[in-house]
Short mmCIF file of C-alpha atoms and ligand atoms in Angstrom, two decimals:
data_model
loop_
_atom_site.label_atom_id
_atom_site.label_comp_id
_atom_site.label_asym_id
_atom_site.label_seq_id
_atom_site.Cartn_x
_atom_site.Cartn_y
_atom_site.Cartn_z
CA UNK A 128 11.03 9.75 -17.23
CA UNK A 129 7.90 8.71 -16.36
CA UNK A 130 4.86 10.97 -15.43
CA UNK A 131 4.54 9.91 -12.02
CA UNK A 132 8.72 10.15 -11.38
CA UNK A 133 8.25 13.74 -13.50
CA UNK A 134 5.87 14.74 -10.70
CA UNK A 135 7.92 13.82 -7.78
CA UNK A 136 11.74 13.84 -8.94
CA UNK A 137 11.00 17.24 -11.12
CA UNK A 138 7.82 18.79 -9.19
CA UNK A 139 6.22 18.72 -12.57
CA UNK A 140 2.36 20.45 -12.14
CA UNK A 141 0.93 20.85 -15.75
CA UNK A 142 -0.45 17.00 -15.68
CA UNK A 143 -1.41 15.07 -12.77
CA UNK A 144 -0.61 10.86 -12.96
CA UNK A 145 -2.91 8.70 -11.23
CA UNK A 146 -3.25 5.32 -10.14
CA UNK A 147 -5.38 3.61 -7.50
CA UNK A 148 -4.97 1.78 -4.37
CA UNK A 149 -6.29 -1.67 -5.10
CA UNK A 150 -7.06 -1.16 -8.38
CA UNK A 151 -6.88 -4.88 -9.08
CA UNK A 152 -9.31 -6.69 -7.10
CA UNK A 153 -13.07 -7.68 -6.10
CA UNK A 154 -14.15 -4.90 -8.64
CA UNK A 155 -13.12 -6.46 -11.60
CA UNK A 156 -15.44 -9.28 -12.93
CA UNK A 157 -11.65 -10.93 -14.70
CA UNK A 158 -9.95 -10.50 -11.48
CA UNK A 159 -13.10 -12.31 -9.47
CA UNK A 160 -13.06 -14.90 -12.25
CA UNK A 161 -9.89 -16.07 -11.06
CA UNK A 162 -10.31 -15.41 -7.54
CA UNK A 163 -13.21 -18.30 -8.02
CA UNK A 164 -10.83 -20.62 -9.13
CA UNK A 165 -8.20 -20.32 -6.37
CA UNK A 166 -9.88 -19.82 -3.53
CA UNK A 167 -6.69 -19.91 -1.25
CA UNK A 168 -5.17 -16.26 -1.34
CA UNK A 169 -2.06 -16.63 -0.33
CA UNK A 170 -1.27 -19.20 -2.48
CA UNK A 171 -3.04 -16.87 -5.55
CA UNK A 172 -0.30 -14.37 -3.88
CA UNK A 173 2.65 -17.05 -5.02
CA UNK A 174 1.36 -17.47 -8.48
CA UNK A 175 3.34 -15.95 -10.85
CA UNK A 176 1.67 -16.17 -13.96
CA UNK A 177 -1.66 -15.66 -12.16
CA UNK A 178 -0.60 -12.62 -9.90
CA UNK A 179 1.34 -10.87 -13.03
CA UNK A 180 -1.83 -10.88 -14.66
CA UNK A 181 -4.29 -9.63 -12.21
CA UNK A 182 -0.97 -6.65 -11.81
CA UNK A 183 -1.73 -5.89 -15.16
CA UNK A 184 -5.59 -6.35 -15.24
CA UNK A 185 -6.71 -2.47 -14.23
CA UNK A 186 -3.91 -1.24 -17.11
CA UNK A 187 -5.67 -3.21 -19.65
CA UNK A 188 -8.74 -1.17 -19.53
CA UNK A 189 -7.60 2.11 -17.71
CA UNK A 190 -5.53 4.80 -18.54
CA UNK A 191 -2.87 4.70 -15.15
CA UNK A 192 0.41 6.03 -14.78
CA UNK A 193 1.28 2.83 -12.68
CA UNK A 194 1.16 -1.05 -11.86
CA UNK A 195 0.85 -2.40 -8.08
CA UNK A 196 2.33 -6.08 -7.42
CA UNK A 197 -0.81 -7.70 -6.95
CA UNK A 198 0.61 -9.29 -3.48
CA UNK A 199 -0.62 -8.16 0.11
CA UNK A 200 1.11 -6.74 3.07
CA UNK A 201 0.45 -9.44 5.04
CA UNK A 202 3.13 -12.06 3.04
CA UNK A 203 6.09 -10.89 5.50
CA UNK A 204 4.01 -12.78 8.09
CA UNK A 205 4.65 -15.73 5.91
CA UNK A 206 7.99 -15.47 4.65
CA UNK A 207 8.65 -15.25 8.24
CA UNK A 208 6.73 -18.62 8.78
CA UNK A 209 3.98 -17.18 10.92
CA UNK A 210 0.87 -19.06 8.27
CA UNK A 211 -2.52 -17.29 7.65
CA UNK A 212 -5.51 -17.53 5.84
CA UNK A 213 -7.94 -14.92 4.31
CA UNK A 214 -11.73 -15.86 4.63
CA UNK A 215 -14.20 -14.52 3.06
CA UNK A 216 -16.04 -11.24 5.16
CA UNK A 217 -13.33 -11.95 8.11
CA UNK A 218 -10.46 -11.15 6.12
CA UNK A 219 -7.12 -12.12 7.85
CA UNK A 220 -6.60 -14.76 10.28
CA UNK A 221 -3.05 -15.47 11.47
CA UNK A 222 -1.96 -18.56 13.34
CA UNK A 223 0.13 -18.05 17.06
CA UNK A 224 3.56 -16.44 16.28
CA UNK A 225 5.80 -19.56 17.20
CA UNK A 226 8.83 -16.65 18.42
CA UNK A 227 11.67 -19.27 18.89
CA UNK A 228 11.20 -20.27 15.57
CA UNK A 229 10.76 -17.23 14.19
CA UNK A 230 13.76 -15.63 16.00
CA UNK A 231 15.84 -17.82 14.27
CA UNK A 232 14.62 -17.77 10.62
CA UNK A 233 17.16 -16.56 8.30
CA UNK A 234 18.07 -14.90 4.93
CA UNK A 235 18.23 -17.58 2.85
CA UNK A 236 14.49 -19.04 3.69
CA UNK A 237 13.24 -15.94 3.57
CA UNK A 238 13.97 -15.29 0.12
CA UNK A 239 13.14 -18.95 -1.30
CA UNK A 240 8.96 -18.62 0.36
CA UNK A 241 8.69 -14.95 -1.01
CA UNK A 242 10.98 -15.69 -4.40
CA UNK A 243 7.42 -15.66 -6.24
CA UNK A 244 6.93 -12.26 -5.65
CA UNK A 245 10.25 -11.03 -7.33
CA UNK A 246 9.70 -13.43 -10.08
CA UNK A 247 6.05 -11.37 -10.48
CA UNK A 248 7.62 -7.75 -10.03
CA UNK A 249 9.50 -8.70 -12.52
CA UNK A 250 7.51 -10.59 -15.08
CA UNK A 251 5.53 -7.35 -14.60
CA UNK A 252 8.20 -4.77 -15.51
CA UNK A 253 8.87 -6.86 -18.88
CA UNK A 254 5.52 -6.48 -20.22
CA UNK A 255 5.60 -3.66 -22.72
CA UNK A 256 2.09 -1.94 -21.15
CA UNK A 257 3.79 -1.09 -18.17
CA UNK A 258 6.45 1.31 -20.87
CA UNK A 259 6.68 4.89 -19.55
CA UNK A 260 5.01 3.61 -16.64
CA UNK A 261 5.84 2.85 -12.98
CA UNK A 262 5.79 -0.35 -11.52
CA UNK A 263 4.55 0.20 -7.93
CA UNK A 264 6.44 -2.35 -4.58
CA UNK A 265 5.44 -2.26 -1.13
CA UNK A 266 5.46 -3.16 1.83
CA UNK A 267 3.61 -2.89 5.17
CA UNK A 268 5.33 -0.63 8.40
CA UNK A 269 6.49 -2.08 10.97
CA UNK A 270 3.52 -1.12 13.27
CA UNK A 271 0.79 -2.07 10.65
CA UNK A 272 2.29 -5.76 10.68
CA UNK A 273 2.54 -6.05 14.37
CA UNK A 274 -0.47 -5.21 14.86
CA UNK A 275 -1.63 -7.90 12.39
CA UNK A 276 0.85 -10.66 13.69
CA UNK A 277 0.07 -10.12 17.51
CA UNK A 278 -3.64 -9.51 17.03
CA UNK A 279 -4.16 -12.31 14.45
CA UNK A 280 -7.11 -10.50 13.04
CA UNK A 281 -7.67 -7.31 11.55
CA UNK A 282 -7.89 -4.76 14.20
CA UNK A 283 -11.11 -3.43 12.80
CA UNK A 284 -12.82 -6.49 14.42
CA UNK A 285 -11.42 -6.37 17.93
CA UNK A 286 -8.11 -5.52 19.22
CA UNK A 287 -6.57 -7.75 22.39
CA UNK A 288 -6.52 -5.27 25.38
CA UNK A 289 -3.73 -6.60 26.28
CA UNK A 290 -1.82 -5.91 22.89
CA UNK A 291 1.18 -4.53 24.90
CA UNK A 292 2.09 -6.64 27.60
CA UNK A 293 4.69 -8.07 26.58
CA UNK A 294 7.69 -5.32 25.72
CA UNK A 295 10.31 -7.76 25.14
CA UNK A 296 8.07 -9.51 22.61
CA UNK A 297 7.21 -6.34 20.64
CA UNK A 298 10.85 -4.82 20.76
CA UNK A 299 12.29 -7.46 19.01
CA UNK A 300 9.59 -8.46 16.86
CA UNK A 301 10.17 -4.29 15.39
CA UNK A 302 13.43 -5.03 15.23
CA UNK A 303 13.11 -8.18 13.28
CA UNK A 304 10.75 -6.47 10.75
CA UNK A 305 13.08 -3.98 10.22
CA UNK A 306 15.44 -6.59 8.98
CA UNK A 307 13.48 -8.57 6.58
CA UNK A 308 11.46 -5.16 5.17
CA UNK A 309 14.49 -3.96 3.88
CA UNK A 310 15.45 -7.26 2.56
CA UNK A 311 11.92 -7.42 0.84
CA UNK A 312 11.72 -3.79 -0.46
CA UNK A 313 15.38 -5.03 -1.73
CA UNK A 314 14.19 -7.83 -3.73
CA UNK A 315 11.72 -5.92 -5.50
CA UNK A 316 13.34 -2.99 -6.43
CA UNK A 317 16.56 -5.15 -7.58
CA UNK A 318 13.45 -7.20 -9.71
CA UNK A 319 11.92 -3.70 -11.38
CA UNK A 320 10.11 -1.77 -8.90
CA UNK A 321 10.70 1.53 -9.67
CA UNK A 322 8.79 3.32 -6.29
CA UNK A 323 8.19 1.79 -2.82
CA UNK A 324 5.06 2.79 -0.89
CA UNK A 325 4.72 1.75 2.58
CA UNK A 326 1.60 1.05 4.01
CA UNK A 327 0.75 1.98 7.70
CA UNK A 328 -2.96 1.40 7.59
CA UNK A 329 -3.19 0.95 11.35
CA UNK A 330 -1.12 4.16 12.54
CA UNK A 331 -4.54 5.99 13.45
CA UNK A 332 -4.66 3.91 16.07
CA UNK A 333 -1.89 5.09 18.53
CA UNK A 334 -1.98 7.62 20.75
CA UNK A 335 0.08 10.78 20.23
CA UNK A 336 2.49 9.52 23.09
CA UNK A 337 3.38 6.54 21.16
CA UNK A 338 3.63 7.16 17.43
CA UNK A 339 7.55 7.95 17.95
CA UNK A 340 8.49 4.62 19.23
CA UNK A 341 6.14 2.67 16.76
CA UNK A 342 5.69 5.05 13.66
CA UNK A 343 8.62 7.69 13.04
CA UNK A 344 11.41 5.73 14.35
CA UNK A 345 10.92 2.50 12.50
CA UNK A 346 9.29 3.94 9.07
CA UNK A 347 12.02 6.62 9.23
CA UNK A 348 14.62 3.82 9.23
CA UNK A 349 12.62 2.00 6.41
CA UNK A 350 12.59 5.56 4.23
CA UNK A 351 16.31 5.74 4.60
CA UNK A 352 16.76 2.69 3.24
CA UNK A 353 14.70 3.09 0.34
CA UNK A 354 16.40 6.34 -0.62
CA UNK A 355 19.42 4.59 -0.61
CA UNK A 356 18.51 2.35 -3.02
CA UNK A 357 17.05 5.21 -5.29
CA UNK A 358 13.82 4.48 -5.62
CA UNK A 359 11.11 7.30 -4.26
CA UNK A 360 9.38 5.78 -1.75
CA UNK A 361 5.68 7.10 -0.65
CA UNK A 362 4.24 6.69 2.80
CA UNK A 363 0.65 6.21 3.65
CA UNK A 364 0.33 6.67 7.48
CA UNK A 365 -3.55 6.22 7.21
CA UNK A 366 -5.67 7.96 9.88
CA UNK A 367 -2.86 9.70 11.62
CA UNK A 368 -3.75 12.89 12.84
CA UNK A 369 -1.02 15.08 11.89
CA UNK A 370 0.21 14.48 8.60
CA UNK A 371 3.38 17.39 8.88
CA UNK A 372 4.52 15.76 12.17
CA UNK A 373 4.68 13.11 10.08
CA UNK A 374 6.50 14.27 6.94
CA UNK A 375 8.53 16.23 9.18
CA UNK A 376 9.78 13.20 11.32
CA UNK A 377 10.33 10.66 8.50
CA UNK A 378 10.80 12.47 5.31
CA UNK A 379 8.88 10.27 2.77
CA UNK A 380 9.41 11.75 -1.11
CA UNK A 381 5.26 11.43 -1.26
CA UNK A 382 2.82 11.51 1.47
CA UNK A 383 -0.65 9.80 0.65
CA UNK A 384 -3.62 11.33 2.67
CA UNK A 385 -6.30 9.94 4.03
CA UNK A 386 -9.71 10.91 2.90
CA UNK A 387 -10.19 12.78 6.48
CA UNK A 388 -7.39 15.04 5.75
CA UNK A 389 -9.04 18.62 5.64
CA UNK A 390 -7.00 19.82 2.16
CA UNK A 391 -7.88 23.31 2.21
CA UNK A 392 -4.19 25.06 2.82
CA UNK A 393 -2.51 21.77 3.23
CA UNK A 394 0.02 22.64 0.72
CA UNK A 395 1.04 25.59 3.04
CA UNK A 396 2.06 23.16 5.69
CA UNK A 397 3.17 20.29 3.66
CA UNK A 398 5.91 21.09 0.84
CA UNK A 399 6.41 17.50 -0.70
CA UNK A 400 4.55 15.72 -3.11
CA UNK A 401 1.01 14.62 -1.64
CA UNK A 402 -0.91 11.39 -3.08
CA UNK A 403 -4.57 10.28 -3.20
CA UNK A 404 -7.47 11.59 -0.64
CA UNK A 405 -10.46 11.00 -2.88
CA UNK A 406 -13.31 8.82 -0.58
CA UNK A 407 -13.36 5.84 -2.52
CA UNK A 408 -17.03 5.43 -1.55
CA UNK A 409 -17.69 8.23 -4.28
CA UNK A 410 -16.92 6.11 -6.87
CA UNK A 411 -20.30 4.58 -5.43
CA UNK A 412 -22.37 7.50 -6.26
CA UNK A 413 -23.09 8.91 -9.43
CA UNK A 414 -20.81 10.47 -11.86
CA UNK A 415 -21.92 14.28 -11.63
CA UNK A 416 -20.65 13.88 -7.37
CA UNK A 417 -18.01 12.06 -8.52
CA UNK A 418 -16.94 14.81 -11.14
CA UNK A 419 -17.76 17.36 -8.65
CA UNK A 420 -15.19 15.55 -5.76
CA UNK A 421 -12.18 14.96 -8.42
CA UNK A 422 -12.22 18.36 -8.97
CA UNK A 423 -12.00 19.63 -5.87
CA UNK A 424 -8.69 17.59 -5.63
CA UNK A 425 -7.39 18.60 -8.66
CA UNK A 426 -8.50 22.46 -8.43
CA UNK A 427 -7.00 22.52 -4.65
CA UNK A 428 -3.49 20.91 -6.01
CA UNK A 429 -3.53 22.86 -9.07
CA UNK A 430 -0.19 24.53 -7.73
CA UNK A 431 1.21 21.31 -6.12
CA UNK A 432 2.80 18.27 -7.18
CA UNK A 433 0.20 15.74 -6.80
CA UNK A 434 -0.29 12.31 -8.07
CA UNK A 435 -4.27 11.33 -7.93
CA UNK A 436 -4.77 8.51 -5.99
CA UNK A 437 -7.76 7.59 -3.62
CA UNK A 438 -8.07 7.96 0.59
CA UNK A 439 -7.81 4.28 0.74
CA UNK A 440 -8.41 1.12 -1.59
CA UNK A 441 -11.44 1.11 -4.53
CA UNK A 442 -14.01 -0.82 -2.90
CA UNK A 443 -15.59 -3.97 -4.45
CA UNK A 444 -19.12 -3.03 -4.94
CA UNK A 445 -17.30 -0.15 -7.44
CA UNK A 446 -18.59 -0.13 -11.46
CA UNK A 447 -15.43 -0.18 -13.29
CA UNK A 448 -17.64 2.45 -15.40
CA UNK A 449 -16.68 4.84 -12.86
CA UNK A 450 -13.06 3.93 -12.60
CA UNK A 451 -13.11 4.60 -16.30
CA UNK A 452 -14.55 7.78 -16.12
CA UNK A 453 -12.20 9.31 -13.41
CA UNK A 454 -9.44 8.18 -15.23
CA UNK A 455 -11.01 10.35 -17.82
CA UNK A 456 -11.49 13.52 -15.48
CA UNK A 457 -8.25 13.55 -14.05
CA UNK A 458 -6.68 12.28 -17.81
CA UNK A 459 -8.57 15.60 -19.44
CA UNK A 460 -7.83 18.41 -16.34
CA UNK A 461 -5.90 21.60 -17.29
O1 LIG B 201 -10.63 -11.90 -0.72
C1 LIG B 201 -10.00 -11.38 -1.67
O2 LIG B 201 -10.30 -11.51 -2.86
C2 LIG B 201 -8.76 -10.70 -1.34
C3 LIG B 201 -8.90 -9.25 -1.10
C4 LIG B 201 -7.49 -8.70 -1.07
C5 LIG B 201 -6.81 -8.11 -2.14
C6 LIG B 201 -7.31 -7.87 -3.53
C7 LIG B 201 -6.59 -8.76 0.01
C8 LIG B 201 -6.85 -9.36 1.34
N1 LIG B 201 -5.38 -8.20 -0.36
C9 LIG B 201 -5.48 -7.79 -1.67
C10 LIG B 201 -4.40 -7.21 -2.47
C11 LIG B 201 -3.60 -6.12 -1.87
N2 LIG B 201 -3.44 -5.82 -0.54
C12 LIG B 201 -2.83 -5.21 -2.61
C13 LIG B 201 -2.66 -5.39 -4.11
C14 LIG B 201 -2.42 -4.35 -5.00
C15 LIG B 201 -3.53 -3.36 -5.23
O3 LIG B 201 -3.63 -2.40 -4.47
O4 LIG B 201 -4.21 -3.48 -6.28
C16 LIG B 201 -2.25 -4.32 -1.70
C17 LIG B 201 -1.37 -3.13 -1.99
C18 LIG B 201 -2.64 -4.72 -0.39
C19 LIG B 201 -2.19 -4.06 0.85
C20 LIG B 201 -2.82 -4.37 2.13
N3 LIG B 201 -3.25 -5.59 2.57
C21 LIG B 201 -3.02 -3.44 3.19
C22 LIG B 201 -2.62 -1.99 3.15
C23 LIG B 201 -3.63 -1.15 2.44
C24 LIG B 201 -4.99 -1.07 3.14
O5 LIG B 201 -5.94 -1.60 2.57
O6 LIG B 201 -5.04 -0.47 4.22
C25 LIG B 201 -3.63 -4.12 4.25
C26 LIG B 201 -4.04 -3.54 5.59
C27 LIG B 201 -3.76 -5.48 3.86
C28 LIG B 201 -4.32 -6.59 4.66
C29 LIG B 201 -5.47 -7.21 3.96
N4 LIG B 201 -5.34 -8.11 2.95
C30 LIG B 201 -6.59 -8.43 2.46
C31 LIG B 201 -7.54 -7.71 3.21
C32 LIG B 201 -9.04 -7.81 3.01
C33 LIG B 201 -6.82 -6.91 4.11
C34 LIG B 201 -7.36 -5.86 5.04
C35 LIG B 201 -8.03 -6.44 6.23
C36 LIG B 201 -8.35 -5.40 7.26
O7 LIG B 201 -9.19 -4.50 7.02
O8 LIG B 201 -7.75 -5.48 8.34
#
């Protein structure tokens, strides 16, 4: 078994895996390299020989328990014909959701724009560095890509006040991503992914009154089917205020923090396996803070099942010096 299924199937304590969100990317001077050469992302996204490489990139020179398909969230948009592309310091744009045609896109087509990403999950899983190691699918929730496919930018720019207007429109839109996430998560697990996390980087920003209808309900759905497919799957609900509401309501096998999440007696409230927390802005300091943070983690989940991960993804201004070296901490921590 691997470590990181030892840690969640077996509650295994006495070594703690780690890998890190977006640990291929802008960081690396061989992923940028390529980057340069194709500047259109999505396209880099369908590559298979290109995206199986920059998977494997991070394992090359770190010590990780884990490869994530280099892919993005945001290629369920595009399977379901709604185009975008990524520019530089903007990040997303998405063109107008054309609904009639989107209501009626099925299986079939599906499956032949996002067949690239199987073929990479699973060019990944035959390499023999990823041996005794997991191989890491995903997907967005159901909320996160709503926001992104009515919004048409990243939320973090502006967010259209009137976001909810139209009901009907958002109802069936959910219901629609329900359909083709499971058919994704699916297609990657049936191609070698061997844990599913979902990412719901936009929960934080619902109110209280609302996270039932738009969070539990649909990620609960998408957890259910994950299980059933036996694969642990890990949710990342980033931002959300209360994390035990959370587990409580969908029932995740991991639950990835945030780096706001106050950790002191967490694993009083929270009984499954927790993942990441670490700011990934430390890895921007020096390496005495940064020793001095990965501790704190490590000491405060000395008793827990914990896989080491960050509070969201390494940034690109990182030293891949410093990845190296927290590898190292976490690698050498008894
Ligand atoms: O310009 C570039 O070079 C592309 C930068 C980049 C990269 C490296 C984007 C654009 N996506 C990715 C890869 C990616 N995205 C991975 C690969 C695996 C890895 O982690 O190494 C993963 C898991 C994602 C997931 C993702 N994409 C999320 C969820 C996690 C998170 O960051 O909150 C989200 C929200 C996206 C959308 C997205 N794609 C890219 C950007 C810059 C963004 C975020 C934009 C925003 O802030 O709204």
């Amino acid at each position: 078994m691997t470590p990181i299924q030892e840690c969640i199937l077996n509650k295994r304590i006495d070594k703690t895996p780690i890998w890190l969100m977006r640990q291929a990317g802008r960081y690396l001077p061989e992923f940028r390299k390529i980057r340069r050469l194709n500047p259109d992302f999505v396209n880099l996204c369908l590559n298979e020989n290109k995206s199986s490489r920059i998977t494997l990139q991070p394992l090359e020179r770190f010590d990780l328990d884990a490869a994530i398909i280099f892919s993005d969230i945001l290629m369920v948009p595009y399977g379901l014909g709604q185009n975008l592309i990524f520019k530089k310091k903007i990040g997303p744009q998405l063109e107008d959701i054309n609904f009639e045609k989107l209501k009626r896109i099925k299986k079939k087509e599906f499956l032949e724009k996002l067949n690239p990403v199987y073929k990479i999950v699973k060019k990944v899983k035959k390499n023999s560095i990823v041996k005794n190691k997991d191989v890491i699918g995903f997907v967005g929730a159901p909320w996160t890509l709503l926001v992104y496919m009515i919004n048409k930018t990243s939320p973090k720019n502006k967010i259209l006040n009137n976001f909810f207007k139209n009901k009907m429109l958002i109802d069936q839109l959910l219901s629609i991503l329900e359909k083709f996430l499971k058919i994704h998560i699916e297609n990657q697990v049936k191609n070698g992914a061997s844990i599913i996390q979902i990412f719901d980087s936009w929960a934080g920003l619902l109110k209280e009154k609302d996270l039932e209808k738009y969070v539990y309900l649909p990620t609960s759905n998408l957890v259910k089917f994950v299980k059933s497919l036996d694969v642990p799957v890990v949710c990342f609900p980033r931002n959300i205020k209360n994390y035990k509401k959370f587990c409580d309501e969908v029932n995740p096998d991991v639950i990835n923090i945030d780096y706001n999440v106050n950790i002191t007696n967490i694993s009083e409230k929270i009984h499954i396996p927790i993942q990441g927390g670490l700011n990934p802005n430390i890895l921007l300091s020096n390496k005495d803070d940064l020793k001095k943070e990965a501790l704190k983690y490590l000491n405060t989940f000395k008793n827990h099942p914990y896989i080491f991960n960050l509070g969201h993804g390494v940034m690109p201004k990182t030293n891949p010096k410093m990845i190296d070296y927290l590898v190292n901490i976490v690698k050498d921590f008894k």
